[in-house]
Amino acid sequence: MIDGKIYYMTPPDTKHQMPVSELHYQIKDFIKRNHGECEVFSAPFAVFLNKDDINYVEPDISVICDKDKLTDKGCNGASDWVLEIASQGNKSMDYFAKLFKYRTAGVRKYWIVDPEKEIVTVYRFEKETMEEYAFSQKVPAGIFESFSIKVE
């Protein structure tokens, strides 16, 4: 739900879910091996961006480092890192509507992983930068200094 409007999304296919599963595993494994404090959640997981019921999303992957934001309902406030896997049915939401909402809500880092183009678009909102990486390149996670992921 964005600005009180419900958006219906098509169910994810295998091409969408495979990177969700692999990325979630790599992030969770890194945090665990390094005794990190952050939590990783895959959709469906509710993120109430502005701590209200008007802007609520279910990112493909959410990384939350402030455990005070976690409630029984989900995350109350912006995630630190959001990853969305773009697919035919949701590209405009990921590249436009969600991009704007994540930036204004205080998400620190936003990745759009596009399996069709084999590109990862990385927004670092706190630094006001945007970079693109090919799937064959290592993508720095940003919120974890020594961590990078090769998406392929």
Short mmCIF file of N, CA and C in Angstrom, two decimals:
data_model
loop_
_atom_site.label_atom_id
_atom_site.label_comp_id
_atom_site.label_asym_id
_atom_site.label_seq_id
_atom_site.Cartn_x
_atom_site.Cartn_y
_atom_site.Cartn_z
N MET A 1 0.86 -1.16 0.00
CA MET A 1 0.00 0.00 0.00
C MET A 1 0.91 1.23 0.00
N ILE A 2 0.72 2.10 -0.98
CA ILE A 2 1.51 3.32 -1.07
C ILE A 2 0.55 4.50 -1.10
N ASP A 3 0.73 5.42 -0.17
CA ASP A 3 -0.15 6.58 -0.02
C ASP A 3 -1.61 6.16 0.08
N GLY A 4 -1.87 5.08 0.79
CA GLY A 4 -3.22 4.60 1.01
C GLY A 4 -3.83 3.82 -0.14
N LYS A 5 -3.12 3.65 -1.23
CA LYS A 5 -3.63 2.92 -2.40
C LYS A 5 -3.04 1.52 -2.44
N ILE A 6 -3.88 0.52 -2.60
CA ILE A 6 -3.43 -0.86 -2.67
C ILE A 6 -3.03 -1.18 -4.11
N TYR A 7 -1.85 -1.76 -4.25
CA TYR A 7 -1.35 -2.20 -5.56
C TYR A 7 -1.30 -3.71 -5.55
N TYR A 8 -1.95 -4.31 -6.52
CA TYR A 8 -1.93 -5.76 -6.65
C TYR A 8 -0.78 -6.16 -7.56
N MET A 9 -0.01 -7.12 -7.12
CA MET A 9 1.16 -7.57 -7.86
C MET A 9 0.93 -9.00 -8.35
N THR A 10 1.51 -9.31 -9.50
CA THR A 10 1.42 -10.68 -10.00
C THR A 10 2.31 -11.58 -9.13
N PRO A 11 1.92 -12.84 -8.97
CA PRO A 11 2.76 -13.74 -8.16
C PRO A 11 4.13 -13.91 -8.80
N PRO A 12 5.17 -14.03 -7.99
CA PRO A 12 6.52 -14.18 -8.52
C PRO A 12 6.72 -15.53 -9.20
N ASP A 13 7.56 -15.52 -10.24
CA ASP A 13 7.89 -16.77 -10.93
C ASP A 13 9.26 -17.27 -10.47
N THR A 14 9.70 -18.36 -11.04
CA THR A 14 10.98 -18.96 -10.65
C THR A 14 12.15 -18.02 -10.91
N LYS A 15 12.13 -17.31 -12.03
CA LYS A 15 13.21 -16.38 -12.37
C LYS A 15 13.33 -15.26 -11.33
N HIS A 16 12.24 -14.97 -10.65
CA HIS A 16 12.22 -13.97 -9.59
C HIS A 16 12.67 -14.57 -8.26
N GLN A 17 12.15 -15.72 -7.94
CA GLN A 17 12.38 -16.30 -6.62
C GLN A 17 13.78 -16.88 -6.43
N MET A 18 14.41 -17.34 -7.50
CA MET A 18 15.76 -17.90 -7.35
C MET A 18 16.75 -16.87 -6.82
N PRO A 19 16.82 -15.65 -7.38
CA PRO A 19 17.75 -14.67 -6.78
C PRO A 19 17.33 -14.23 -5.38
N VAL A 20 16.03 -14.19 -5.10
CA VAL A 20 15.59 -13.84 -3.75
C VAL A 20 16.18 -14.83 -2.75
N SER A 21 16.03 -16.10 -3.06
CA SER A 21 16.52 -17.16 -2.17
C SER A 21 18.03 -17.09 -2.00
N GLU A 22 18.77 -16.96 -3.10
CA GLU A 22 20.22 -16.94 -3.04
C GLU A 22 20.76 -15.70 -2.33
N LEU A 23 20.19 -14.53 -2.64
CA LEU A 23 20.65 -13.29 -1.99
C LEU A 23 20.35 -13.31 -0.49
N HIS A 24 19.15 -13.77 -0.14
CA HIS A 24 18.79 -13.87 1.28
C HIS A 24 19.79 -14.76 2.01
N TYR A 25 20.11 -15.90 1.41
CA TYR A 25 21.07 -16.83 2.02
C TYR A 25 22.44 -16.16 2.21
N GLN A 26 22.95 -15.51 1.16
CA GLN A 26 24.29 -14.90 1.25
C GLN A 26 24.34 -13.81 2.31
N ILE A 27 23.31 -12.99 2.37
CA ILE A 27 23.28 -11.90 3.36
C ILE A 27 23.18 -12.46 4.77
N LYS A 28 22.27 -13.39 4.97
CA LYS A 28 22.07 -14.00 6.30
C LYS A 28 23.35 -14.71 6.75
N ASP A 29 23.99 -15.45 5.83
CA ASP A 29 25.21 -16.17 6.16
C ASP A 29 26.33 -15.20 6.57
N PHE A 30 26.47 -14.09 5.83
CA PHE A 30 27.50 -13.11 6.18
C PHE A 30 27.26 -12.53 7.58
N ILE A 31 26.03 -12.15 7.85
CA ILE A 31 25.70 -11.56 9.15
C ILE A 31 25.99 -12.56 10.27
N LYS A 32 25.57 -13.80 10.06
CA LYS A 32 25.78 -14.84 11.07
C LYS A 32 27.26 -15.11 11.31
N ARG A 33 28.03 -15.27 10.24
CA ARG A 33 29.47 -15.55 10.36
C ARG A 33 30.22 -14.42 11.05
N ASN A 34 29.72 -13.19 10.91
CA ASN A 34 30.38 -12.02 11.49
C ASN A 34 29.71 -11.53 12.77
N HIS A 35 28.83 -12.33 13.31
CA HIS A 35 28.14 -12.01 14.55
C HIS A 35 27.46 -10.64 14.49
N GLY A 36 26.84 -10.37 13.34
CA GLY A 36 26.17 -9.08 13.14
C GLY A 36 24.85 -8.99 13.88
N GLU A 37 24.40 -7.78 14.03
CA GLU A 37 23.17 -7.50 14.77
C GLU A 37 21.94 -7.37 13.86
N CYS A 38 22.14 -7.31 12.56
CA CYS A 38 21.03 -7.07 11.64
C CYS A 38 20.21 -8.35 11.42
N GLU A 39 18.95 -8.15 11.03
CA GLU A 39 18.05 -9.25 10.70
C GLU A 39 17.69 -9.16 9.22
N VAL A 40 17.49 -10.31 8.58
CA VAL A 40 17.14 -10.37 7.16
C VAL A 40 15.80 -11.06 7.02
N PHE A 41 14.90 -10.44 6.24
CA PHE A 41 13.57 -11.00 6.00
C PHE A 41 13.26 -11.00 4.52
N SER A 42 12.62 -12.07 4.06
CA SER A 42 12.13 -12.14 2.69
C SER A 42 10.62 -11.93 2.70
N ALA A 43 10.09 -11.47 1.58
CA ALA A 43 8.64 -11.30 1.45
C ALA A 43 7.96 -12.67 1.55
N PRO A 44 6.78 -12.71 2.11
CA PRO A 44 6.00 -11.57 2.60
C PRO A 44 6.43 -11.15 4.00
N PHE A 45 6.83 -9.91 4.12
CA PHE A 45 7.21 -9.30 5.40
C PHE A 45 6.86 -7.83 5.31
N ALA A 46 6.03 -7.36 6.22
CA ALA A 46 5.51 -5.99 6.16
C ALA A 46 6.53 -4.98 6.67
N VAL A 47 6.73 -3.93 5.88
CA VAL A 47 7.56 -2.79 6.28
C VAL A 47 6.67 -1.55 6.22
N PHE A 48 6.39 -0.99 7.39
CA PHE A 48 5.58 0.22 7.49
C PHE A 48 6.56 1.40 7.43
N LEU A 49 6.74 1.93 6.23
CA LEU A 49 7.81 2.90 5.96
C LEU A 49 7.80 4.11 6.86
N ASN A 50 6.65 4.69 7.07
CA ASN A 50 6.57 5.93 7.85
C ASN A 50 5.91 5.72 9.20
N LYS A 51 5.99 4.48 9.69
CA LYS A 51 5.39 4.13 10.98
C LYS A 51 3.90 4.42 10.99
N ASP A 52 3.25 4.25 9.83
CA ASP A 52 1.81 4.44 9.73
C ASP A 52 1.23 3.35 8.84
N ASP A 53 -0.06 3.34 8.67
CA ASP A 53 -0.72 2.33 7.83
C ASP A 53 -0.97 2.83 6.42
N ILE A 54 -0.40 3.97 6.04
CA ILE A 54 -0.62 4.53 4.70
C ILE A 54 0.43 4.05 3.72
N ASN A 55 1.64 3.82 4.20
CA ASN A 55 2.73 3.36 3.35
C ASN A 55 3.30 2.06 3.91
N TYR A 56 2.84 0.97 3.33
CA TYR A 56 3.26 -0.35 3.77
C TYR A 56 3.64 -1.15 2.54
N VAL A 57 4.83 -1.72 2.56
CA VAL A 57 5.34 -2.48 1.42
C VAL A 57 5.85 -3.84 1.91
N GLU A 58 6.06 -4.74 0.96
CA GLU A 58 6.65 -6.05 1.26
C GLU A 58 7.84 -6.24 0.33
N PRO A 59 9.00 -5.67 0.68
CA PRO A 59 10.18 -5.81 -0.18
C PRO A 59 10.55 -7.28 -0.34
N ASP A 60 11.18 -7.61 -1.46
CA ASP A 60 11.64 -8.98 -1.65
C ASP A 60 12.60 -9.38 -0.54
N ILE A 61 13.51 -8.48 -0.18
CA ILE A 61 14.43 -8.71 0.94
C ILE A 61 14.59 -7.40 1.71
N SER A 62 14.48 -7.50 3.03
CA SER A 62 14.69 -6.35 3.92
C SER A 62 15.76 -6.70 4.93
N VAL A 63 16.70 -5.76 5.13
CA VAL A 63 17.71 -5.92 6.16
C VAL A 63 17.47 -4.80 7.17
N ILE A 64 17.23 -5.21 8.42
CA ILE A 64 16.92 -4.25 9.48
C ILE A 64 17.97 -4.39 10.56
N CYS A 65 18.66 -3.30 10.86
CA CYS A 65 19.72 -3.32 11.86
C CYS A 65 19.29 -2.75 13.20
N ASP A 66 18.21 -2.01 13.23
CA ASP A 66 17.66 -1.46 14.47
C ASP A 66 16.53 -2.38 14.92
N LYS A 67 16.84 -3.26 15.86
CA LYS A 67 15.85 -4.26 16.28
C LYS A 67 14.65 -3.64 17.00
N ASP A 68 14.78 -2.39 17.44
CA ASP A 68 13.64 -1.70 18.06
C ASP A 68 12.52 -1.46 17.05
N LYS A 69 12.84 -1.52 15.75
CA LYS A 69 11.82 -1.33 14.71
C LYS A 69 10.98 -2.58 14.48
N LEU A 70 11.44 -3.72 14.96
CA LEU A 70 10.74 -4.98 14.72
C LEU A 70 9.61 -5.19 15.71
N THR A 71 8.45 -5.52 15.17
CA THR A 71 7.27 -5.82 15.98
C THR A 71 6.68 -7.13 15.48
N ASP A 72 5.61 -7.57 16.12
CA ASP A 72 4.91 -8.78 15.65
C ASP A 72 4.33 -8.60 14.25
N LYS A 73 4.04 -7.35 13.87
CA LYS A 73 3.45 -7.07 12.56
C LYS A 73 4.50 -6.96 11.45
N GLY A 74 5.76 -6.69 11.80
CA GLY A 74 6.80 -6.51 10.80
C GLY A 74 7.81 -5.47 11.25
N CYS A 75 8.16 -4.58 10.32
CA CYS A 75 9.13 -3.51 10.60
C CYS A 75 8.40 -2.18 10.67
N ASN A 76 8.55 -1.48 11.77
CA ASN A 76 7.89 -0.19 11.97
C ASN A 76 8.91 0.92 11.71
N GLY A 77 9.01 1.32 10.43
CA GLY A 77 9.99 2.30 9.99
C GLY A 77 10.79 1.73 8.84
N ALA A 78 11.65 2.53 8.28
CA ALA A 78 12.41 2.13 7.09
C ALA A 78 13.45 1.07 7.41
N SER A 79 13.59 0.11 6.51
CA SER A 79 14.68 -0.88 6.58
C SER A 79 15.99 -0.16 6.26
N ASP A 80 17.10 -0.74 6.68
CA ASP A 80 18.40 -0.17 6.34
C ASP A 80 18.76 -0.46 4.88
N TRP A 81 18.41 -1.66 4.43
CA TRP A 81 18.77 -2.11 3.08
C TRP A 81 17.59 -2.87 2.51
N VAL A 82 17.17 -2.48 1.32
CA VAL A 82 16.05 -3.14 0.64
C VAL A 82 16.55 -3.65 -0.70
N LEU A 83 16.19 -4.89 -1.03
CA LEU A 83 16.50 -5.47 -2.33
C LEU A 83 15.19 -5.88 -2.99
N GLU A 84 14.99 -5.43 -4.21
CA GLU A 84 13.83 -5.81 -5.00
C GLU A 84 14.32 -6.51 -6.26
N ILE A 85 13.68 -7.61 -6.62
CA ILE A 85 13.98 -8.32 -7.85
C ILE A 85 12.96 -7.86 -8.88
N ALA A 86 13.41 -7.19 -9.92
CA ALA A 86 12.51 -6.66 -10.94
C ALA A 86 12.01 -7.79 -11.82
N SER A 87 10.73 -7.75 -12.13
CA SER A 87 10.16 -8.69 -13.09
C SER A 87 9.15 -7.94 -13.95
N GLN A 88 8.74 -8.56 -15.02
CA GLN A 88 7.86 -7.89 -15.99
C GLN A 88 6.67 -7.20 -15.34
N GLY A 89 6.07 -7.83 -14.36
CA GLY A 89 4.86 -7.27 -13.76
C GLY A 89 5.08 -6.16 -12.76
N ASN A 90 6.32 -5.89 -12.33
CA ASN A 90 6.51 -4.90 -11.27
C ASN A 90 7.62 -3.88 -11.52
N LYS A 91 8.19 -3.84 -12.71
CA LYS A 91 9.33 -2.94 -12.95
C LYS A 91 9.03 -1.47 -12.64
N SER A 92 7.88 -0.98 -13.06
CA SER A 92 7.59 0.44 -12.82
C SER A 92 7.47 0.72 -11.32
N MET A 93 6.95 -0.23 -10.56
CA MET A 93 6.86 -0.04 -9.11
C MET A 93 8.26 0.04 -8.50
N ASP A 94 9.14 -0.87 -8.90
CA ASP A 94 10.49 -0.91 -8.33
C ASP A 94 11.32 0.30 -8.72
N TYR A 95 11.27 0.68 -10.00
CA TYR A 95 12.12 1.75 -10.52
C TYR A 95 11.57 3.15 -10.24
N PHE A 96 10.29 3.28 -9.92
CA PHE A 96 9.72 4.61 -9.72
C PHE A 96 9.04 4.77 -8.37
N ALA A 97 7.87 4.17 -8.18
CA ALA A 97 7.09 4.40 -6.97
C ALA A 97 7.84 3.98 -5.70
N LYS A 98 8.36 2.76 -5.68
CA LYS A 98 9.07 2.30 -4.48
C LYS A 98 10.39 3.05 -4.29
N LEU A 99 11.06 3.35 -5.37
CA LEU A 99 12.31 4.12 -5.29
C LEU A 99 12.08 5.42 -4.54
N PHE A 100 11.06 6.16 -4.92
CA PHE A 100 10.75 7.44 -4.28
C PHE A 100 10.38 7.23 -2.81
N LYS A 101 9.53 6.26 -2.53
CA LYS A 101 9.09 6.02 -1.15
C LYS A 101 10.24 5.57 -0.26
N TYR A 102 11.09 4.67 -0.77
CA TYR A 102 12.22 4.20 0.02
C TYR A 102 13.17 5.36 0.34
N ARG A 103 13.43 6.19 -0.66
CA ARG A 103 14.34 7.32 -0.45
C ARG A 103 13.80 8.29 0.59
N THR A 104 12.53 8.66 0.48
CA THR A 104 11.96 9.64 1.41
C THR A 104 11.70 9.06 2.80
N ALA A 105 11.58 7.74 2.90
CA ALA A 105 11.31 7.12 4.20
C ALA A 105 12.58 6.92 5.04
N GLY A 106 13.75 7.00 4.40
CA GLY A 106 14.99 6.85 5.15
C GLY A 106 15.73 5.53 4.95
N VAL A 107 15.35 4.75 3.93
CA VAL A 107 16.11 3.54 3.59
C VAL A 107 17.52 4.00 3.23
N ARG A 108 18.54 3.32 3.75
CA ARG A 108 19.92 3.74 3.49
C ARG A 108 20.40 3.27 2.12
N LYS A 109 20.03 2.03 1.77
CA LYS A 109 20.52 1.45 0.52
C LYS A 109 19.40 0.65 -0.14
N TYR A 110 19.29 0.82 -1.47
CA TYR A 110 18.23 0.15 -2.23
C TYR A 110 18.84 -0.48 -3.46
N TRP A 111 18.66 -1.78 -3.62
CA TRP A 111 19.12 -2.51 -4.79
C TRP A 111 17.93 -2.92 -5.64
N ILE A 112 18.03 -2.72 -6.93
CA ILE A 112 17.07 -3.30 -7.87
C ILE A 112 17.87 -4.31 -8.70
N VAL A 113 17.53 -5.56 -8.53
CA VAL A 113 18.20 -6.65 -9.24
C VAL A 113 17.32 -7.00 -10.43
N ASP A 114 17.85 -6.82 -11.64
CA ASP A 114 17.07 -7.04 -12.86
C ASP A 114 17.61 -8.26 -13.61
N PRO A 115 16.99 -9.45 -13.40
CA PRO A 115 17.47 -10.67 -14.06
C PRO A 115 17.40 -10.60 -15.59
N GLU A 116 16.45 -9.86 -16.13
CA GLU A 116 16.32 -9.74 -17.58
C GLU A 116 17.51 -9.00 -18.18
N LYS A 117 17.90 -7.89 -17.55
CA LYS A 117 19.02 -7.08 -18.04
C LYS A 117 20.37 -7.54 -17.46
N GLU A 118 20.31 -8.39 -16.43
CA GLU A 118 21.49 -8.85 -15.70
C GLU A 118 22.29 -7.67 -15.14
N ILE A 119 21.54 -6.77 -14.51
CA ILE A 119 22.12 -5.56 -13.91
C ILE A 119 21.57 -5.37 -12.50
N VAL A 120 22.43 -4.90 -11.61
CA VAL A 120 22.02 -4.50 -10.27
C VAL A 120 22.19 -2.99 -10.19
N THR A 121 21.11 -2.29 -9.93
CA THR A 121 21.15 -0.84 -9.74
C THR A 121 21.18 -0.58 -8.24
N VAL A 122 22.19 0.14 -7.79
CA VAL A 122 22.41 0.37 -6.37
C VAL A 122 22.23 1.86 -6.06
N TYR A 123 21.28 2.14 -5.20
CA TYR A 123 21.06 3.51 -4.72
C TYR A 123 21.57 3.60 -3.29
N ARG A 124 22.47 4.54 -3.05
CA ARG A 124 22.95 4.83 -1.69
C ARG A 124 22.36 6.19 -1.33
N PHE A 125 21.22 6.16 -0.71
CA PHE A 125 20.49 7.40 -0.47
C PHE A 125 21.23 8.35 0.47
N GLU A 126 21.95 7.82 1.45
CA GLU A 126 22.65 8.71 2.38
C GLU A 126 23.79 9.45 1.69
N LYS A 127 24.33 8.88 0.59
CA LYS A 127 25.39 9.54 -0.18
C LYS A 127 24.87 10.14 -1.47
N GLU A 128 23.58 9.95 -1.74
CA GLU A 128 22.93 10.45 -2.95
C GLU A 128 23.65 9.99 -4.22
N THR A 129 23.94 8.67 -4.26
CA THR A 129 24.59 8.11 -5.43
C THR A 129 23.78 6.96 -6.01
N MET A 130 24.03 6.68 -7.29
CA MET A 130 23.43 5.54 -7.98
C MET A 130 24.51 4.93 -8.85
N GLU A 131 24.65 3.61 -8.76
CA GLU A 131 25.64 2.88 -9.55
C GLU A 131 24.99 1.65 -10.14
N GLU A 132 25.51 1.20 -11.28
CA GLU A 132 25.02 -0.03 -11.89
C GLU A 132 26.16 -1.03 -11.98
N TYR A 133 25.83 -2.29 -11.73
CA TYR A 133 26.79 -3.37 -11.78
C TYR A 133 26.24 -4.50 -12.64
N ALA A 134 27.10 -5.12 -13.43
CA ALA A 134 26.72 -6.31 -14.17
C ALA A 134 26.67 -7.48 -13.19
N PHE A 135 25.89 -8.51 -13.52
CA PHE A 135 25.81 -9.68 -12.65
C PHE A 135 27.17 -10.32 -12.43
N SER A 136 28.08 -10.17 -13.37
CA SER A 136 29.40 -10.79 -13.25
C SER A 136 30.34 -10.02 -12.29
N GLN A 137 29.94 -8.82 -11.87
CA GLN A 137 30.76 -8.00 -10.98
C GLN A 137 30.36 -8.21 -9.52
N LYS A 138 31.32 -7.98 -8.63
CA LYS A 138 31.01 -7.99 -7.20
C LYS A 138 30.38 -6.65 -6.84
N VAL A 139 29.26 -6.71 -6.14
CA VAL A 139 28.54 -5.50 -5.74
C VAL A 139 28.77 -5.28 -4.25
N PRO A 140 29.38 -4.15 -3.86
CA PRO A 140 29.59 -3.90 -2.43
C PRO A 140 28.26 -3.67 -1.71
N ALA A 141 28.10 -4.35 -0.59
CA ALA A 141 26.85 -4.24 0.16
C ALA A 141 26.66 -2.85 0.75
N GLY A 142 27.74 -2.20 1.11
CA GLY A 142 27.62 -0.82 1.60
C GLY A 142 27.39 -0.72 3.08
N ILE A 143 26.35 -1.35 3.61
CA ILE A 143 26.12 -1.22 5.05
C ILE A 143 27.01 -2.17 5.84
N PHE A 144 27.62 -3.13 5.14
CA PHE A 144 28.65 -3.99 5.73
C PHE A 144 29.91 -3.77 4.91
N GLU A 145 30.90 -3.14 5.47
CA GLU A 145 32.09 -2.70 4.73
C GLU A 145 32.83 -3.81 3.99
N SER A 146 32.96 -4.96 4.59
CA SER A 146 33.78 -6.02 3.99
C SER A 146 32.97 -7.04 3.19
N PHE A 147 31.75 -6.70 2.84
CA PHE A 147 30.86 -7.66 2.19
C PHE A 147 30.47 -7.19 0.79
N SER A 148 30.64 -8.09 -0.16
CA SER A 148 30.16 -7.83 -1.52
C SER A 148 29.57 -9.12 -2.07
N ILE A 149 28.69 -8.97 -3.06
CA ILE A 149 27.96 -10.12 -3.62
C ILE A 149 28.11 -10.12 -5.12
N LYS A 150 28.38 -11.28 -5.68
CA LYS A 150 28.33 -11.48 -7.12
C LYS A 150 26.97 -12.11 -7.41
N VAL A 151 26.09 -11.38 -8.04
CA VAL A 151 24.70 -11.78 -8.18
C VAL A 151 24.49 -12.96 -9.12
N GLU A 152 25.38 -13.14 -10.10
CA GLU A 152 25.16 -14.18 -11.11
C GLU A 152 24.86 -15.50 -10.48
#
